Amino acid sequence: METFLIRTLQLIMSLSLLVIVHEGGHFLFARLFKTRVEKFCLFFDPWFTLFKFKPKNSETEYGIGWLPLGGYVKIAGMIDESMDTEQMKQPVQSWEFRAKPAWQRLLIMVGGVLFNFLLALFIYSMILFTWGDEYVPLQKAPLGMDFNETAKAIGFRDGDILVSADGVPLERYGGDMLTSIVDARQVTVLRNGQEASVYIPEDMMERLLADSIRFASFRYPFVIDSIAPGRPAALAGLQPGDSVTQLDGRNIAYFDFKEEMLNRQKAATPDNRLISLTYVRAGVTDTVTLATDSLYQIGIVASMQTDRLLPVVKKEYGFFASIPAGVTLGVNTLKGYVGQMKYLFSKEGAKQLGGFGTIGSIFPATWDWYQFWYMTAFLSIILAFMNILPIPALDGGHVLFLIYEIVARRKPSDKFMERAQMVGMFLLFGLIIWANFNDILRFLF
């Protein structure tokens, strides 16, 4: 329950900030062009509003709705979520949206997307300024990677070190790495000290989506963190900090060791409880033979502090250097997200679409400001891109009609705009229902 509450709070805080900034972009451009904004609402408020107030001498009412699916600003003289068609039947007033030149209306509509994108760039810059950039170079991971079954089926092997995709070096683990691999025809890996090639099928991403398991993860060395006194490991002379590299002469990593010991426990007899461990201590390799206890355990706890187990590269940024680096990170994040959008329209991609449960799950189970701001920046990128799609009821739909007006030199009729808005809202609500239905299915099954 505590984990659920922490993730829910992070989700609400993040979405609230993104909605306020998005609607604030529309609001500021509207006021810049002297367009009346009748209402500014965080979340939607059908039938009733949780909180509202209107400052003295202000044209705008501010409120908080009860339905956390977004928010809106009600701009006078515009067909929007409020579907206020009665206002559109009245004579045009100078302070209305419809009275303004097309270029001003265009800026008002892109204001939300622009502000979300600028917010993401700012957050990324401040993350780099505050925490710097840490990553594990793929080619310096000593034990390579563990791969899922889909990756193994096309030729990857546990322990492979990723080198390049179509000749372009693979530098760090993440979404860019995965995109480079699935878009490549050939991936070069280092396997047992020799280069090998893995050929990537054209439907690689669809296979991975159907698999629903992470493509690869780092293989962590088995480094002893603590030893129980009087147990087999202590009696054999093992010490905290020793790195176990082999079990009975076979190379071993953290999860391999745990799995192998568990398998042996199931088949153990009093006569087959001896094991041989090769370990490294202060650069010196040695081997010991010891007898496990009746549960096939030796009394050690392995370390999982990744900054100690893998070679972490950290780059610090000053304030001014963090800004262009943050912009680059934001632009690359947007490119990666746009590149993966094509998979949404596949059968497996549609199944992966998630609602609020999926969004909430990307936040950490414990409070972590770094992760909170990183995910908020990522969601701001997504919100900006999704809103600029040319779908009626989204900002991109209004932009599309405004571009048509500028090119054709005539406005679409109010009746057409009303119908387009309704169609767009049905599409959006259908998408929201489908996404959250997928969350329910994943929870149940």
GROMACS .gro file of C-alpha atoms in nm:
model
  445
    1MET     CA    1   0.000   0.000   0.000
    2GLU     CA    2   0.286   0.237   0.082
    3THR     CA    3   0.440   0.178  -0.261
    4PHE     CA    4   0.105   0.246  -0.428
    5LEU     CA    5   0.060   0.573  -0.237
    6ILE     CA    6   0.413   0.694  -0.315
    7ARG     CA    7   0.373   0.623  -0.685
    8THR     CA    8   0.025   0.777  -0.690
    9LEU     CA    9   0.151   1.095  -0.523
   10GLN     CA   10   0.438   1.122  -0.770
   11LEU     CA   11   0.201   1.068  -1.062
   12ILE     CA   12  -0.043   1.335  -0.941
   13MET     CA   13   0.237   1.585  -0.872
   14SER     CA   14   0.395   1.524  -1.211
   15LEU     CA   15   0.072   1.542  -1.410
   16SER     CA   16  -0.041   1.852  -1.220
   17LEU     CA   17   0.281   2.033  -1.308
   18LEU     CA   18   0.261   1.926  -1.673
   19VAL     CA   19  -0.104   2.028  -1.709
   20ILE     CA   20  -0.048   2.367  -1.543
   21VAL     CA   21   0.250   2.438  -1.768
   22HIS     CA   22   0.067   2.318  -2.081
   23GLU     CA   23  -0.247   2.519  -2.018
   24GLY     CA   24  -0.031   2.809  -1.900
   25GLY     CA   25   0.123   2.819  -2.246
   26HIS     CA   26  -0.220   2.863  -2.405
   27PHE     CA   27  -0.313   3.117  -2.138
   28LEU     CA   28  -0.005   3.336  -2.176
   29PHE     CA   29  -0.024   3.354  -2.555
   30ALA     CA   30  -0.396   3.427  -2.533
   31ARG     CA   31  -0.338   3.714  -2.292
   32LEU     CA   32  -0.044   3.835  -2.503
   33PHE     CA   33  -0.285   3.885  -2.792
   34LYS     CA   34  -0.557   4.030  -2.566
   35THR     CA   35  -0.782   3.725  -2.599
   36ARG     CA   36  -1.019   3.664  -2.310
   37VAL     CA   37  -0.965   3.344  -2.109
   38GLU     CA   38  -1.283   3.265  -1.920
   39LYS     CA   39  -1.158   2.965  -1.719
   40PHE     CA   40  -0.831   2.799  -1.624
   41CYS     CA   41  -0.891   2.453  -1.477
   42LEU     CA   42  -0.651   2.190  -1.349
   43PHE     CA   43  -0.816   1.853  -1.430
   44PHE     CA   44  -1.164   1.826  -1.582
   45ASP     CA   45  -1.475   1.930  -1.394
   46PRO     CA   46  -1.791   1.781  -1.549
   47TRP     CA   47  -2.097   1.859  -1.333
   48PHE     CA   48  -1.901   2.016  -1.046
   49THR     CA   49  -1.568   2.171  -0.947
   50LEU     CA   50  -1.371   2.085  -0.633
   51PHE     CA   51  -1.236   2.437  -0.594
   52LYS     CA   52  -1.268   2.762  -0.783
   53PHE     CA   53  -1.206   3.131  -0.736
   54LYS     CA   54  -1.210   3.445  -0.946
   55PRO     CA   55  -0.976   3.729  -0.850
   56LYS     CA   56  -1.123   4.076  -0.828
   57ASN     CA   57  -1.127   4.258  -1.163
   58SER     CA   58  -1.018   3.940  -1.343
   59GLU     CA   59  -1.187   3.792  -1.649
   60THR     CA   60  -1.061   3.444  -1.562
   61GLU     CA   61  -1.199   3.192  -1.313
   62TYR     CA   62  -0.944   2.946  -1.175
   63GLY     CA   63  -1.044   2.600  -1.057
   64ILE     CA   64  -0.951   2.240  -0.979
   65GLY     CA   65  -1.163   1.962  -1.127
   66TRP     CA   66  -1.222   1.614  -0.990
   67LEU     CA   67  -1.137   1.410  -1.301
   68PRO     CA   68  -0.754   1.391  -1.338
   69LEU     CA   69  -0.746   1.331  -1.713
   70GLY     CA   70  -0.584   1.661  -1.802
   71GLY     CA   71  -0.704   2.020  -1.779
   72TYR     CA   72  -0.818   2.308  -1.996
   73VAL     CA   73  -0.840   2.679  -2.049
   74LYS     CA   74  -1.172   2.804  -2.183
   75ILE     CA   75  -1.086   3.069  -2.441
   76ALA     CA   76  -1.370   3.295  -2.550
   77GLY     CA   77  -1.486   3.249  -2.907
   78MET     CA   78  -1.337   2.905  -2.959
   79ILE     CA   79  -1.485   2.559  -3.003
   80ASP     CA   80  -1.303   2.345  -2.746
   81GLU     CA   81  -1.370   2.079  -2.480
   82SER     CA   82  -1.649   2.286  -2.328
   83MET     CA   83  -1.851   2.258  -2.655
   84ASP     CA   84  -2.000   2.602  -2.583
   85THR     CA   85  -2.181   2.639  -2.915
   86GLU     CA   86  -2.418   2.908  -2.787
   87GLN     CA   87  -2.133   3.155  -2.757
   88MET     CA   88  -2.042   3.091  -3.119
   89LYS     CA   89  -2.390   3.202  -3.230
   90GLN     CA   90  -2.337   3.552  -3.086
   91PRO     CA   91  -2.179   3.840  -3.279
   92VAL     CA   92  -1.800   3.829  -3.293
   93GLN     CA   93  -1.629   4.038  -3.024
   94SER     CA   94  -1.280   4.188  -3.056
   95TRP     CA   95  -1.152   3.998  -2.751
   96GLU     CA   96  -1.257   3.658  -2.883
   97PHE     CA   97  -1.029   3.390  -3.026
   98ARG     CA   98  -1.218   3.383  -3.356
   99ALA     CA   99  -1.160   3.757  -3.403
  100LYS     CA  100  -0.783   3.727  -3.398
  101PRO     CA  101  -0.559   3.684  -3.706
  102ALA     CA  102  -0.479   3.324  -3.798
  103TRP     CA  103  -0.111   3.356  -3.699
  104GLN     CA  104  -0.206   3.470  -3.349
  105ARG     CA  105  -0.455   3.185  -3.312
  106LEU     CA  106  -0.185   2.947  -3.431
  107LEU     CA  107   0.057   3.065  -3.161
  108ILE     CA  108  -0.213   3.037  -2.896
  109MET     CA  109  -0.275   2.675  -2.996
  110VAL     CA  110   0.092   2.571  -3.007
  111GLY     CA  111   0.165   2.751  -2.679
  112GLY     CA  112   0.089   2.445  -2.466
  113VAL     CA  113   0.309   2.211  -2.669
  114LEU     CA  114   0.589   2.468  -2.679
  115PHE     CA  115   0.583   2.519  -2.302
  116ASN     CA  116   0.583   2.143  -2.235
  117PHE     CA  117   0.884   2.095  -2.458
  118LEU     CA  118   1.069   2.389  -2.302
  119LEU     CA  119   0.986   2.253  -1.956
  120ALA     CA  120   1.139   1.917  -2.048
  121LEU     CA  121   1.457   2.085  -2.174
  122PHE     CA  122   1.480   2.292  -1.855
  123ILE     CA  123   1.431   1.988  -1.629
  124TYR     CA  124   1.687   1.782  -1.821
  125SER     CA  125   1.936   2.070  -1.793
  126MET     CA  126   1.881   2.105  -1.419
  127ILE     CA  127   1.912   1.727  -1.371
  128LEU     CA  128   2.252   1.735  -1.540
  129PHE     CA  129   2.354   2.041  -1.339
  130THR     CA  130   2.244   1.887  -1.007
  131TRP     CA  131   2.330   1.518  -1.047
  132GLY     CA  132   2.549   1.504  -1.354
  133ASP     CA  133   2.534   1.217  -1.601
  134GLU     CA  134   2.615   0.863  -1.488
  135TYR     CA  135   2.623   0.553  -1.706
  136VAL     CA  136   2.802   0.222  -1.753
  137PRO     CA  137   2.989   0.203  -2.088
  138LEU     CA  138   2.855  -0.106  -2.264
  139GLN     CA  139   3.195  -0.212  -2.390
  140LYS     CA  140   3.349  -0.189  -2.042
  141ALA     CA  141   3.095  -0.412  -1.868
  142PRO     CA  142   3.326  -0.698  -1.766
  143LEU     CA  143   3.070  -0.979  -1.790
  144GLY     CA  144   2.864  -0.843  -2.079
  145MET     CA  145   2.486  -0.873  -2.085
  146ASP     CA  146   2.212  -1.122  -2.005
  147PHE     CA  147   1.957  -1.147  -2.289
  148ASN     CA  148   1.594  -1.251  -2.298
  149GLU     CA  149   1.477  -1.557  -2.491
  150THR     CA  150   1.374  -1.355  -2.796
  151ALA     CA  151   1.723  -1.207  -2.825
  152LYS     CA  152   1.884  -1.549  -2.777
  153ALA     CA  153   1.663  -1.694  -3.051
  154ILE     CA  154   1.821  -1.465  -3.312
  155GLY     CA  155   2.178  -1.527  -3.198
  156PHE     CA  156   2.268  -1.326  -2.886
  157ARG     CA  157   2.433  -1.518  -2.602
  158ASP     CA  158   2.457  -1.440  -2.232
  159GLY     CA  159   2.793  -1.276  -2.174
  160ASP     CA  160   2.804  -1.098  -2.512
  161ILE     CA  161   2.946  -0.747  -2.494
  162LEU     CA  162   2.757  -0.512  -2.729
  163VAL     CA  163   2.998  -0.332  -2.960
  164SER     CA  164   2.814  -0.171  -3.254
  165ALA     CA  165   2.497  -0.168  -3.464
  166ASP     CA  166   2.555  -0.142  -3.840
  167GLY     CA  167   2.904  -0.016  -3.760
  168VAL     CA  168   2.787   0.262  -3.524
  169PRO     CA  169   2.936   0.214  -3.173
  170LEU     CA  170   2.692   0.131  -2.893
  171GLU     CA  171   2.796   0.339  -2.595
  172ARG     CA  172   2.537   0.318  -2.318
  173TYR     CA  173   2.238   0.116  -2.205
  174GLY     CA  174   1.895   0.269  -2.267
  175GLY     CA  175   1.625   0.342  -2.519
  176ASP     CA  176   1.871   0.473  -2.780
  177MET     CA  177   2.064   0.146  -2.759
  178LEU     CA  178   1.751  -0.061  -2.815
  179THR     CA  179   1.637   0.159  -3.104
  180SER     CA  180   1.978   0.130  -3.270
  181ILE     CA  181   1.970  -0.250  -3.237
  182VAL     CA  182   1.616  -0.310  -3.367
  183ASP     CA  183   1.671  -0.072  -3.661
  184ALA     CA  184   2.003  -0.233  -3.752
  185ARG     CA  185   2.062  -0.527  -3.983
  186GLN     CA  186   2.377  -0.645  -3.807
  187VAL     CA  187   2.498  -0.607  -3.448
  188THR     CA  188   2.860  -0.676  -3.359
  189VAL     CA  189   2.933  -0.829  -3.017
  190LEU     CA  190   3.244  -0.939  -2.835
  191ARG     CA  191   3.205  -1.308  -2.741
  192ASN     CA  192   3.480  -1.493  -2.554
  193GLY     CA  193   3.729  -1.230  -2.665
  194GLN     CA  194   3.634  -1.258  -3.034
  195GLU     CA  195   3.403  -1.040  -3.244
  196ALA     CA  196   3.083  -1.207  -3.365
  197SER     CA  197   2.787  -1.084  -3.570
  198VAL     CA  198   2.418  -1.113  -3.489
  199TYR     CA  199   2.174  -1.047  -3.773
  200ILE     CA  200   1.858  -0.861  -3.674
  201PRO     CA  201   1.525  -0.958  -3.837
  202GLU     CA  202   1.299  -0.680  -3.963
  203ASP     CA  203   1.028  -0.768  -3.713
  204MET     CA  204   1.261  -0.756  -3.412
  205MET     CA  205   1.064  -0.490  -3.226
  206GLU     CA  206   0.737  -0.676  -3.274
  207ARG     CA  207   0.900  -0.989  -3.130
  208LEU     CA  208   1.028  -0.795  -2.830
  209LEU     CA  209   0.687  -0.637  -2.769
  210ALA     CA  210   0.525  -0.981  -2.775
  211ASP     CA  211   0.790  -1.106  -2.532
  212SER     CA  212   0.723  -0.820  -2.285
  213ILE     CA  213   1.055  -0.889  -2.111
  214ARG     CA  214   1.353  -0.656  -2.107
  215PHE     CA  215   1.579  -0.713  -2.409
  216ALA     CA  216   1.898  -0.727  -2.204
  217SER     CA  217   2.047  -0.636  -1.869
  218PHE     CA  218   2.396  -0.613  -1.728
  219ARG     CA  219   2.556  -0.927  -1.587
  220TYR     CA  220   2.670  -0.837  -1.238
  221PRO     CA  221   2.975  -1.005  -1.086
  222PHE     CA  222   2.918  -1.201  -0.767
  223VAL     CA  223   3.102  -0.987  -0.510
  224ILE     CA  224   3.073  -1.097  -0.148
  225ASP     CA  225   2.924  -0.828   0.073
  226SER     CA  226   2.913  -1.016   0.406
  227ILE     CA  227   2.986  -1.364   0.545
  228ALA     CA  228   2.815  -1.541   0.833
  229PRO     CA  229   3.064  -1.658   1.101
  230GLY     CA  230   3.114  -2.031   1.131
  231ARG     CA  231   2.948  -2.108   0.797
  232PRO     CA  232   3.121  -2.290   0.505
  233ALA     CA  233   3.239  -1.973   0.330
  234ALA     CA  234   3.400  -1.835   0.647
  235LEU     CA  235   3.563  -2.170   0.726
  236ALA     CA  236   3.708  -2.181   0.374
  237GLY     CA  237   3.870  -1.839   0.420
  238LEU     CA  238   3.651  -1.632   0.189
  239GLN     CA  239   3.627  -1.260   0.279
  240PRO     CA  240   3.394  -0.965   0.206
  241GLY     CA  241   3.504  -0.803  -0.119
  242ASP     CA  242   3.607  -1.127  -0.286
  243SER     CA  243   3.470  -1.153  -0.642
  244VAL     CA  244   3.356  -1.506  -0.725
  245THR     CA  245   3.427  -1.572  -1.092
  246GLN     CA  246   3.379  -1.947  -1.133
  247LEU     CA  247   3.170  -2.226  -0.985
  248ASP     CA  248   3.324  -2.570  -1.041
  249GLY     CA  249   3.537  -2.427  -1.321
  250ARG     CA  250   3.250  -2.257  -1.506
  251ASN     CA  251   3.235  -1.878  -1.542
  252ILE     CA  252   2.962  -1.740  -1.321
  253ALA     CA  253   2.776  -1.411  -1.262
  254TYR     CA  254   2.545  -1.299  -0.983
  255PHE     CA  255   2.217  -1.448  -1.108
  256ASP     CA  256   2.393  -1.756  -1.251
  257PHE     CA  257   2.536  -1.837  -0.908
  258LYS     CA  258   2.201  -1.802  -0.731
  259GLU     CA  259   2.020  -2.011  -0.993
  260GLU     CA  260   2.287  -2.282  -1.000
  261MET     CA  261   2.293  -2.312  -0.621
  262LEU     CA  262   1.914  -2.334  -0.613
  263ASN     CA  263   1.912  -2.608  -0.878
  264ARG     CA  264   2.178  -2.804  -0.690
  265GLN     CA  265   1.985  -2.766  -0.365
  266LYS     CA  266   1.690  -2.948  -0.522
  267ALA     CA  267   1.909  -3.242  -0.624
  268ALA     CA  268   2.149  -3.242  -0.327
  269THR     CA  269   2.244  -3.558  -0.139
  270PRO     CA  270   2.488  -3.596   0.153
  271ASP     CA  271   2.752  -3.716  -0.094
  272ASN     CA  272   2.743  -3.433  -0.350
  273ARG     CA  273   2.762  -3.114  -0.148
  274LEU     CA  274   3.120  -3.019  -0.239
  275ILE     CA  275   3.172  -2.715  -0.463
  276SER     CA  276   3.477  -2.538  -0.602
  277LEU     CA  277   3.484  -2.156  -0.608
  278THR     CA  278   3.735  -1.943  -0.798
  279TYR     CA  279   3.757  -1.587  -0.669
  280VAL     CA  280   3.962  -1.271  -0.714
  281ARG     CA  281   4.099  -1.081  -0.413
  282ALA     CA  282   4.309  -0.766  -0.463
  283GLY     CA  283   4.391  -0.876  -0.817
  284VAL     CA  284   4.500  -1.226  -0.714
  285THR     CA  285   4.300  -1.529  -0.832
  286ASP     CA  286   4.260  -1.835  -0.607
  287THR     CA  287   4.035  -2.141  -0.581
  288VAL     CA  288   3.886  -2.310  -0.273
  289THR     CA  289   3.682  -2.625  -0.227
  290LEU     CA  290   3.417  -2.628   0.043
  291ALA     CA  291   3.122  -2.833   0.158
  292THR     CA  292   2.781  -2.669   0.153
  293ASP     CA  293   2.538  -2.710   0.440
  294SER     CA  294   2.225  -2.925   0.432
  295LEU     CA  295   2.038  -2.653   0.235
  296TYR     CA  296   2.322  -2.623  -0.017
  297GLN     CA  297   2.415  -2.280   0.114
  298ILE     CA  298   2.753  -2.143   0.219
  299GLY     CA  299   2.657  -1.840   0.431
  300ILE     CA  300   2.736  -1.541   0.209
  301VAL     CA  301   2.543  -1.234   0.095
  302ALA     CA  302   2.631  -1.079  -0.240
  303SER     CA  303   2.662  -0.706  -0.298
  304MET     CA  304   2.424  -0.536  -0.540
  305GLN     CA  305   2.572  -0.186  -0.525
  306THR     CA  306   2.608  -0.127  -0.897
  307ASP     CA  307   2.851   0.163  -0.853
  308ARG     CA  308   3.092  -0.090  -0.697
  309LEU     CA  309   3.022  -0.379  -0.932
  310LEU     CA  310   3.032  -0.208  -1.272
  311PRO     CA  311   3.256   0.069  -1.413
  312VAL     CA  312   3.041   0.380  -1.381
  313VAL     CA  313   3.133   0.691  -1.581
  314LYS     CA  314   3.016   1.019  -1.430
  315LYS     CA  315   3.026   1.356  -1.603
  316GLU     CA  316   2.969   1.677  -1.408
  317TYR     CA  317   2.814   1.988  -1.564
  318GLY     CA  318   2.838   2.352  -1.467
  319PHE     CA  319   2.525   2.564  -1.494
  320PHE     CA  320   2.595   2.705  -1.840
  321ALA     CA  321   2.729   2.375  -1.977
  322SER     CA  322   2.418   2.192  -1.852
  323ILE     CA  323   2.184   2.394  -2.075
  324PRO     CA  324   2.307   2.278  -2.421
  325ALA     CA  325   2.358   1.927  -2.280
  326GLY     CA  326   1.998   1.928  -2.151
  327VAL     CA  327   1.870   2.051  -2.487
  328THR     CA  328   2.058   1.771  -2.664
  329LEU     CA  329   1.918   1.514  -2.422
  330GLY     CA  330   1.563   1.645  -2.470
  331VAL     CA  331   1.588   1.650  -2.849
  332ASN     CA  332   1.733   1.297  -2.858
  333THR     CA  333   1.458   1.176  -2.624
  334LEU     CA  334   1.194   1.323  -2.856
  335LYS     CA  335   1.358   1.164  -3.162
  336GLY     CA  336   1.366   0.826  -2.991
  337TYR     CA  337   1.002   0.849  -2.885
  338VAL     CA  338   0.887   0.958  -3.231
  339GLY     CA  339   1.086   0.674  -3.387
  340GLN     CA  340   0.911   0.418  -3.168
  341MET     CA  341   0.561   0.554  -3.234
  342LYS     CA  342   0.533   0.345  -3.552
  343TYR     CA  343   0.519   0.031  -3.340
  344LEU     CA  344   0.206   0.159  -3.164
  345PHE     CA  345   0.005   0.074  -3.476
  346SER     CA  346   0.113  -0.291  -3.476
  347LYS     CA  347  -0.088  -0.565  -3.306
  348GLU     CA  348   0.166  -0.614  -3.029
  349GLY     CA  349   0.223  -0.240  -2.992
  350ALA     CA  350  -0.148  -0.181  -2.929
  351LYS     CA  351  -0.138  -0.440  -2.651
  352GLN     CA  352   0.149  -0.253  -2.484
  353LEU     CA  353  -0.045   0.074  -2.469
  354GLY     CA  354  -0.093   0.164  -2.104
  355GLY     CA  355  -0.305   0.401  -1.896
  356PHE     CA  356  -0.255   0.563  -1.559
  357GLY     CA  357  -0.144   0.235  -1.400
  358THR     CA  358   0.138   0.199  -1.652
  359ILE     CA  359   0.237   0.564  -1.620
  360GLY     CA  360   0.238   0.539  -1.240
  361SER     CA  361   0.452   0.225  -1.250
  362ILE     CA  362   0.740   0.408  -1.419
  363PHE     CA  363   0.792   0.612  -1.102
  364PRO     CA  364   1.013   0.455  -0.832
  365ALA     CA  365   0.858   0.269  -0.537
  366THR     CA  366   1.054   0.488  -0.295
  367TRP     CA  367   1.080   0.864  -0.316
  368ASP     CA  368   1.367   0.963  -0.543
  369TRP     CA  369   1.386   1.321  -0.665
  370TYR     CA  370   1.623   1.233  -0.950
  371GLN     CA  371   1.385   0.971  -1.088
  372PHE     CA  372   1.082   1.193  -1.026
  373TRP     CA  373   1.224   1.482  -1.229
  374TYR     CA  374   1.364   1.252  -1.498
  375MET     CA  375   1.026   1.084  -1.553
  376THR     CA  376   0.846   1.420  -1.538
  377ALA     CA  377   1.070   1.552  -1.816
  378PHE     CA  378   1.004   1.237  -2.020
  379LEU     CA  379   0.626   1.267  -1.970
  380SER     CA  380   0.647   1.634  -2.071
  381ILE     CA  381   0.810   1.526  -2.399
  382ILE     CA  382   0.534   1.269  -2.453
  383LEU     CA  383   0.259   1.521  -2.370
  384ALA     CA  384   0.405   1.774  -2.613
  385PHE     CA  385   0.430   1.523  -2.896
  386MET     CA  386   0.091   1.361  -2.840
  387ASN     CA  387  -0.082   1.699  -2.829
  388ILE     CA  388   0.065   1.813  -3.158
  389LEU     CA  389  -0.070   1.510  -3.345
  390PRO     CA  390  -0.324   1.625  -3.608
  391ILE     CA  391  -0.625   1.479  -3.429
  392PRO     CA  392  -0.940   1.690  -3.373
  393ALA     CA  393  -0.978   1.790  -3.005
  394LEU     CA  394  -0.600   1.795  -2.964
  395ASP     CA  395  -0.391   2.106  -3.017
  396GLY     CA  396  -0.256   1.949  -3.335
  397GLY     CA  397  -0.608   1.924  -3.477
  398HIS     CA  398  -0.666   2.296  -3.425
  399VAL     CA  399  -0.323   2.368  -3.574
  400LEU     CA  400  -0.410   2.158  -3.879
  401PHE     CA  401  -0.729   2.354  -3.941
  402LEU     CA  402  -0.548   2.685  -3.887
  403ILE     CA  403  -0.282   2.589  -4.141
  404TYR     CA  404  -0.562   2.499  -4.383
  405GLU     CA  405  -0.715   2.842  -4.320
  406ILE     CA  406  -0.385   3.020  -4.385
  407VAL     CA  407  -0.325   2.825  -4.708
  408ALA     CA  408  -0.685   2.822  -4.840
  409ARG     CA  409  -0.762   3.174  -4.707
  410ARG     CA  410  -1.093   3.061  -4.561
  411LYS     CA  411  -1.205   2.920  -4.228
  412PRO     CA  412  -1.368   2.581  -4.180
  413SER     CA  413  -1.732   2.633  -4.081
  414ASP     CA  414  -1.834   2.634  -3.714
  415LYS     CA  415  -2.053   2.329  -3.779
  416PHE     CA  416  -1.756   2.140  -3.920
  417MET     CA  417  -1.540   2.241  -3.623
  418GLU     CA  418  -1.808   2.124  -3.378
  419ARG     CA  419  -1.835   1.784  -3.545
  420ALA     CA  420  -1.458   1.748  -3.572
  421GLN     CA  421  -1.424   1.831  -3.201
  422MET     CA  422  -1.682   1.568  -3.108
  423VAL     CA  423  -1.517   1.302  -3.325
  424GLY     CA  424  -1.180   1.384  -3.173
  425MET     CA  425  -1.314   1.363  -2.819
  426PHE     CA  426  -1.472   1.023  -2.890
  427LEU     CA  427  -1.140   0.901  -3.031
  428LEU     CA  428  -0.948   1.028  -2.729
  429PHE     CA  429  -1.187   0.881  -2.474
  430GLY     CA  430  -1.181   0.552  -2.664
  431LEU     CA  431  -0.800   0.554  -2.653
  432ILE     CA  432  -0.802   0.630  -2.279
  433ILE     CA  433  -1.049   0.349  -2.213
  434TRP     CA  434  -0.844   0.103  -2.420
  435ALA     CA  435  -0.518   0.200  -2.248
  436ASN     CA  436  -0.662   0.161  -1.899
  437PHE     CA  437  -0.836  -0.163  -2.000
  438ASN     CA  438  -0.491  -0.297  -2.091
  439ASP     CA  439  -0.373  -0.200  -1.742
  440ILE     CA  440  -0.660  -0.396  -1.588
  441LEU     CA  441  -0.579  -0.702  -1.799
  442ARG     CA  442  -0.213  -0.685  -1.699
  443PHE     CA  443  -0.314  -0.657  -1.331
  444LEU     CA  444  -0.552  -0.953  -1.349
  445PHE     CA  445  -0.343  -1.184  -1.564
   0.00000   0.00000   0.00000
